Tab-separated table of C-alpha atoms in Angstrom:
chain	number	residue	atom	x	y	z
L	1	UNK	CA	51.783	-58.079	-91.409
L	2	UNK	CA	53.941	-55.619	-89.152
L	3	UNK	CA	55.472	-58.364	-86.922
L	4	UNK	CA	56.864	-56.563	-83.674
L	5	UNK	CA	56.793	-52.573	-84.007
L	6	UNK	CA	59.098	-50.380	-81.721
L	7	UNK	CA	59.098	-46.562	-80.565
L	8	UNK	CA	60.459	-44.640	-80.928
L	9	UNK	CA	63.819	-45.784	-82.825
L	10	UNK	CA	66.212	-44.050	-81.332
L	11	UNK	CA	66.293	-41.157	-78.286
L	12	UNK	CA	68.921	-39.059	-76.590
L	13	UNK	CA	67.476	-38.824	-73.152
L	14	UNK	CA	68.552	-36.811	-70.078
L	15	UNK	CA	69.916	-38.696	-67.035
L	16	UNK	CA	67.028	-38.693	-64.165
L	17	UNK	CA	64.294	-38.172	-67.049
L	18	UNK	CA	61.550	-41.324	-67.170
L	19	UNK	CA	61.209	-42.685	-70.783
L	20	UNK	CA	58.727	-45.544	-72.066
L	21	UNK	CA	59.779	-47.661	-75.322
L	22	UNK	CA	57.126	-48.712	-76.705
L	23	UNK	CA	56.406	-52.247	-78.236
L	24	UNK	CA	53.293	-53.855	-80.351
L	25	UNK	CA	52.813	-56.930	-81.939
L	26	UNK	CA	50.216	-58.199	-84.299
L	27	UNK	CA	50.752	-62.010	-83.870
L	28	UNK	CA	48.940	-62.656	-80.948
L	29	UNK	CA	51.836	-64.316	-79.325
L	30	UNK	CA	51.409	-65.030	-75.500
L	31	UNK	CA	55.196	-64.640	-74.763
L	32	UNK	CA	57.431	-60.911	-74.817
L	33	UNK	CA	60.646	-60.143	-73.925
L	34	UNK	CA	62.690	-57.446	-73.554
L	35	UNK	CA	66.589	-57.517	-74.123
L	36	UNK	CA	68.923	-55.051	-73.998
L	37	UNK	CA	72.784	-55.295	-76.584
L	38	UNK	CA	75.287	-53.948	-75.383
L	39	UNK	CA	78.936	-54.591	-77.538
L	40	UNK	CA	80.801	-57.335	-76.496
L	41	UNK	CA	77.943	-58.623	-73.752
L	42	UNK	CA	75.324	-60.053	-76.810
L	43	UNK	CA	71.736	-59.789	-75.376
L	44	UNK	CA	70.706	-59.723	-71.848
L	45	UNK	CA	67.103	-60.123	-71.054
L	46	UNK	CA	65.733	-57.670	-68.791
L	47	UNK	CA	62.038	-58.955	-68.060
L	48	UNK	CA	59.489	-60.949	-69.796
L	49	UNK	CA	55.820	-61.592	-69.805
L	50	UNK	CA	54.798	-65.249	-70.359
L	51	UNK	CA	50.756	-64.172	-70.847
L	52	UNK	CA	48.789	-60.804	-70.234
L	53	UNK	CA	48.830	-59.835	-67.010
L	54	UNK	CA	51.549	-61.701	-65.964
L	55	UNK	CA	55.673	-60.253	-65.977
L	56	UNK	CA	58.681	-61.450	-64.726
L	57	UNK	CA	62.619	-60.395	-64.206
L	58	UNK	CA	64.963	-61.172	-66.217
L	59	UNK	CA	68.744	-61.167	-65.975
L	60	UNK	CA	69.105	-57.168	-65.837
L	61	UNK	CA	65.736	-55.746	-64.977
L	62	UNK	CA	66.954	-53.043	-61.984
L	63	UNK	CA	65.832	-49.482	-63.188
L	64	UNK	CA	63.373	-51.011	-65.410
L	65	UNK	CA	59.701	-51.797	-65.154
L	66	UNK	CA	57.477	-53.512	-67.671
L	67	UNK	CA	53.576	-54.050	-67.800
L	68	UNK	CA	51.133	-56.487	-69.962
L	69	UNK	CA	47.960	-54.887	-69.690
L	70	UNK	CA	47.194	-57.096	-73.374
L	71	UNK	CA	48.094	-59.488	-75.511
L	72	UNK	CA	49.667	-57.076	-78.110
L	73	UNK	CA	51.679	-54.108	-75.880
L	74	UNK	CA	54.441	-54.694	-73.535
L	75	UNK	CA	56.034	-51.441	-73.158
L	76	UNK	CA	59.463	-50.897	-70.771
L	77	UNK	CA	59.721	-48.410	-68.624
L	78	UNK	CA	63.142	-46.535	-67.536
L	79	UNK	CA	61.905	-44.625	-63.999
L	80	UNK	CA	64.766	-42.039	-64.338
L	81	UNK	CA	67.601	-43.013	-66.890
L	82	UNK	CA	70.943	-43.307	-66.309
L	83	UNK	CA	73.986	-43.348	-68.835
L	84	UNK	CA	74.372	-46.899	-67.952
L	85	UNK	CA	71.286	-47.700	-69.074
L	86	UNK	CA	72.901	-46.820	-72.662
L	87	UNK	CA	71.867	-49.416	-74.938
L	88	UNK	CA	69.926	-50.842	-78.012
L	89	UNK	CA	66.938	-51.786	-76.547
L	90	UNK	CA	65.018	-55.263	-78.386
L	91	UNK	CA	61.229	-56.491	-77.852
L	92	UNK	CA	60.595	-59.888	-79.184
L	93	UNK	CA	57.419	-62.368	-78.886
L	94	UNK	CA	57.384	-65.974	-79.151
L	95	UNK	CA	53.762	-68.190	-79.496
L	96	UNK	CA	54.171	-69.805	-76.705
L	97	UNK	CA	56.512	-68.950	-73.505
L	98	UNK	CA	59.327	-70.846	-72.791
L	99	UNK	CA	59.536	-73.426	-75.529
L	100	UNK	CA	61.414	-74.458	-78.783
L	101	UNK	CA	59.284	-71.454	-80.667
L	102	UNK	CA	60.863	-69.305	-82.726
L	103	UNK	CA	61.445	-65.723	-80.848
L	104	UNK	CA	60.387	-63.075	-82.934
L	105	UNK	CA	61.964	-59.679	-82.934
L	106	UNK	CA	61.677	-56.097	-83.158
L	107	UNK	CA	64.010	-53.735	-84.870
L	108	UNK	CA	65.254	-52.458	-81.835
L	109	UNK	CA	65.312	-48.797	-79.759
L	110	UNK	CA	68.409	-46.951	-79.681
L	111	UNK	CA	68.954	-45.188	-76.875
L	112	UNK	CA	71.186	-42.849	-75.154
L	113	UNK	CA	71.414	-41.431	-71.928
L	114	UNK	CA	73.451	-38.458	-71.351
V	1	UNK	CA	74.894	-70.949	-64.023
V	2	UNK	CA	74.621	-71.428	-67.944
V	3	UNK	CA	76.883	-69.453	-70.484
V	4	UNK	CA	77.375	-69.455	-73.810
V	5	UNK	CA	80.878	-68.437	-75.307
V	6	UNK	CA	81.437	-67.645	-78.922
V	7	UNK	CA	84.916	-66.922	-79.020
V	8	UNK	CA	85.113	-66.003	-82.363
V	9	UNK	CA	84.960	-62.200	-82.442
V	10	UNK	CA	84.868	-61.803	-86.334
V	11	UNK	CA	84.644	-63.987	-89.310
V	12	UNK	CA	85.128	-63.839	-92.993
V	13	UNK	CA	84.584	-66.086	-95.818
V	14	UNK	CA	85.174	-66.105	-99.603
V	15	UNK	CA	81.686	-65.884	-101.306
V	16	UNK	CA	80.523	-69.627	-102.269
V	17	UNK	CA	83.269	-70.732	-99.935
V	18	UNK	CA	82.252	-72.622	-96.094
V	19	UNK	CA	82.711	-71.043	-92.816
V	20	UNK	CA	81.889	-72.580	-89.183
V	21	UNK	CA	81.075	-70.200	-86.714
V	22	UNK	CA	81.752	-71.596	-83.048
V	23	UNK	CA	79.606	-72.141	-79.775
V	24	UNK	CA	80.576	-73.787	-76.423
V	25	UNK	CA	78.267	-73.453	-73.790
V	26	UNK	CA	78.004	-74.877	-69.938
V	27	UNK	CA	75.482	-75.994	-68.388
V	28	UNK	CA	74.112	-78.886	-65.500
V	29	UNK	CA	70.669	-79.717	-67.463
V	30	UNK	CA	70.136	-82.444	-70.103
V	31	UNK	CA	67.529	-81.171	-71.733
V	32	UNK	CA	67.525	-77.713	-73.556
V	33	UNK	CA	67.622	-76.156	-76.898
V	34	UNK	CA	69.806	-73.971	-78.864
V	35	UNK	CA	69.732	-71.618	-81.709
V	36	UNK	CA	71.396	-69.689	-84.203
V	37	UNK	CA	70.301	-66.017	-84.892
V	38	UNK	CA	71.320	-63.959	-87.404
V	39	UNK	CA	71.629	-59.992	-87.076
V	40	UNK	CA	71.920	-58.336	-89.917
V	41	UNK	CA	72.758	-54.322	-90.273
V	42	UNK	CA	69.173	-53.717	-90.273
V	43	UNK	CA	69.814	-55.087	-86.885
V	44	UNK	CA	66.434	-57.321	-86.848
V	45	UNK	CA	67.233	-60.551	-85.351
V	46	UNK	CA	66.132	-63.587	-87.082
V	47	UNK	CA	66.436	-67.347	-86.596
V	48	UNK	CA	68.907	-69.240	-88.585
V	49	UNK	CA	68.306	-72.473	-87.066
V	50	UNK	CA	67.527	-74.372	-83.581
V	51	UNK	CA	67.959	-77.983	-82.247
V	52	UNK	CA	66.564	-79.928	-79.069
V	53	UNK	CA	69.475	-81.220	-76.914
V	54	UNK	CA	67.179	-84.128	-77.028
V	55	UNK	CA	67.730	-84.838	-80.542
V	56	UNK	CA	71.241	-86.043	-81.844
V	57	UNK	CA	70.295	-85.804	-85.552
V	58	UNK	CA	72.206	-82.315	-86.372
V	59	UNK	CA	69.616	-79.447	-87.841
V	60	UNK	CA	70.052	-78.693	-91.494
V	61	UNK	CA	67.914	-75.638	-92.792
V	62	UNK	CA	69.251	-75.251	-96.302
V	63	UNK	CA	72.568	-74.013	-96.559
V	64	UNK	CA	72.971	-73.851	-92.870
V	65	UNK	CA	73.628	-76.954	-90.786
V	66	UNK	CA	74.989	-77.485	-87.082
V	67	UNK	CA	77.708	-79.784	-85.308
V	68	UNK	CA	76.095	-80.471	-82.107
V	69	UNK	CA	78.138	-82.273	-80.206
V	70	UNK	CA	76.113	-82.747	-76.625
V	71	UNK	CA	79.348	-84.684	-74.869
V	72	UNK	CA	81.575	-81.451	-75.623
V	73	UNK	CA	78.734	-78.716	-75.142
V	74	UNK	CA	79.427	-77.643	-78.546
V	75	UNK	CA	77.271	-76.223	-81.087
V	76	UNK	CA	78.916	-74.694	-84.466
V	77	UNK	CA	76.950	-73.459	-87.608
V	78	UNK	CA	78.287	-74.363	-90.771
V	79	UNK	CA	77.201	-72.076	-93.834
V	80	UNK	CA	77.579	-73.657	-97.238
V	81	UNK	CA	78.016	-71.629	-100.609
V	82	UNK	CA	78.455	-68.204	-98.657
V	83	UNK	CA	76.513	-65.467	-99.896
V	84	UNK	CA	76.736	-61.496	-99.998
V	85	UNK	CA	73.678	-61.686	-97.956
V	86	UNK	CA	74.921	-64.083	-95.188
V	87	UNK	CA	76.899	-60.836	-93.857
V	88	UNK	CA	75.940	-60.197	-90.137
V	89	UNK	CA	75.998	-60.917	-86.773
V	90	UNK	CA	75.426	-64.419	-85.754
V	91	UNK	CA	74.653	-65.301	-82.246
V	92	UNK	CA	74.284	-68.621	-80.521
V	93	UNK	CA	71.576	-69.091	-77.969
V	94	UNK	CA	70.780	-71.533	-74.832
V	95	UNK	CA	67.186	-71.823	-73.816
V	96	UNK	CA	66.607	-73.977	-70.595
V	97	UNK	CA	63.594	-76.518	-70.296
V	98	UNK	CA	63.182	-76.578	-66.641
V	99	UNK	CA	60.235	-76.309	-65.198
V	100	UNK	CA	59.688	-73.194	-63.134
V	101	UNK	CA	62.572	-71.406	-64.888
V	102	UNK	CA	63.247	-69.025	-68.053
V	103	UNK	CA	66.586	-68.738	-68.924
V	104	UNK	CA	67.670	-67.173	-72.916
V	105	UNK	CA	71.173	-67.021	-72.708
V	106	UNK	CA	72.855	-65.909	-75.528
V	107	UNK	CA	76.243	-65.416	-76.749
V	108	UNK	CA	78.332	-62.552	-77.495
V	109	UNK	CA	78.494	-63.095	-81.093
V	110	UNK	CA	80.423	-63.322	-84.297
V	111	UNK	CA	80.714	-61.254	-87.120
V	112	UNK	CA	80.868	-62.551	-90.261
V	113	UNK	CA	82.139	-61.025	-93.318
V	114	UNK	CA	81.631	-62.457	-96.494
V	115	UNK	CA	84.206	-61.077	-99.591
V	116	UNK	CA	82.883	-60.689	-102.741
């Protein structure tokens, strides 16, 4: 059992260049998230998706978009990257959305923007 | 607007010894939960332990236990018998239980060494 899977694990991107991080899990949760860490701030979630199909905004979700075409992907999308958007990027799942479950996470995406 | 302060930057602890990490957190609602994650250097996150605000019977999950004292907003984790293995990052985390809302807040976190 893989859990949550991330991709890639770490990138050095171009400013202005569009990246996708990729996230699958094989638990058949209902609930994703995405967070970003940054030092000193903890985690900040930047959207979520409480069932396929549906996706909502988190605390930091400007320059990022998200989709939940299934149950099992939930990628996040950076339109054109910005050294700001510098971060370590987690996916996590939780059974149900919004409730005293257990969130479930990813290894995380390293990425830089230069 | 909830937060959640850990304003402990970096712990350490003598292996076997006890060590309480500290959480304060604000917020209007009386209902919610809160958790304890750990983040190893593998950097996975994984739950420690969790409690209902609802609940004033303190968690216990082994060698991990919480002080959760709703009055104060405070919510510490206690490890017992430190291990090697405890090493990490531990961060606290708010989870609100209105309806209509999602809000994960979580702390900046704590580092805790453990010396051999």
């Amino acid at each position: 059992i893989a859990g949550i899977t991330q991709a890639p694990t770490s990138q050095i991107l171009a400013a202005g260049r569009r990246m996708t991080l990729r996230c699958t899990q094989d638990m058949r949760h209902n609930a994703m998230y995405w967070y970003r860490q940054d030092l000193g701030l903890g985690l900040r979630l930047i959207h979520y998706s409480n069932t396929a199909g549906t996706t909502g905004k988190g605390e930091v979700p400007d320059g990022y978009s998200v989709s939940r075409a299934n149950t099992d992907d939930f990628p996040l999308t950076l339109a054109s990257a910005v050294p700001s958007q510098t971060s370590v990027y987690f996916c996590a799942s939780s059974e149900v959305f919004g409730s005293y479950n257990e969130q479930f996470f990813g290894p995380g995406t390293r990425l830089t923007v230069l | 607007a909830q937060t959640v302060t850990q304003s402990q930057p970096e712990m350490s602890v003598q292996e076997a010894e006890t060590v309480t990490l500290s959480c304060t957190y604000d917020t209007s609602e009386s209902d919610y939960y809160l958790f304890w994650y750990k983040q190893p250097p593998s950097r996975q996150m994984i739950l420690v332990i969790r409690q209902e605000a609802y609940k004033q019977q303190n968690a216990t999950e082994n060698r991990f236990s919480v002080n959760f004292q709703k009055a104060a907003k405070s919510f510490s984790l206690k490890i017992s018998d430190s291990q090697l293995g405890d090493a990490a990052m531990y961060f606290c985390a708010y989870r609100s239980r209105t309806s209509g809302t999602y809000k994960y807040i979580f702390g900046t976190g704590t580092r805790l060494k453990v010396l051999a």
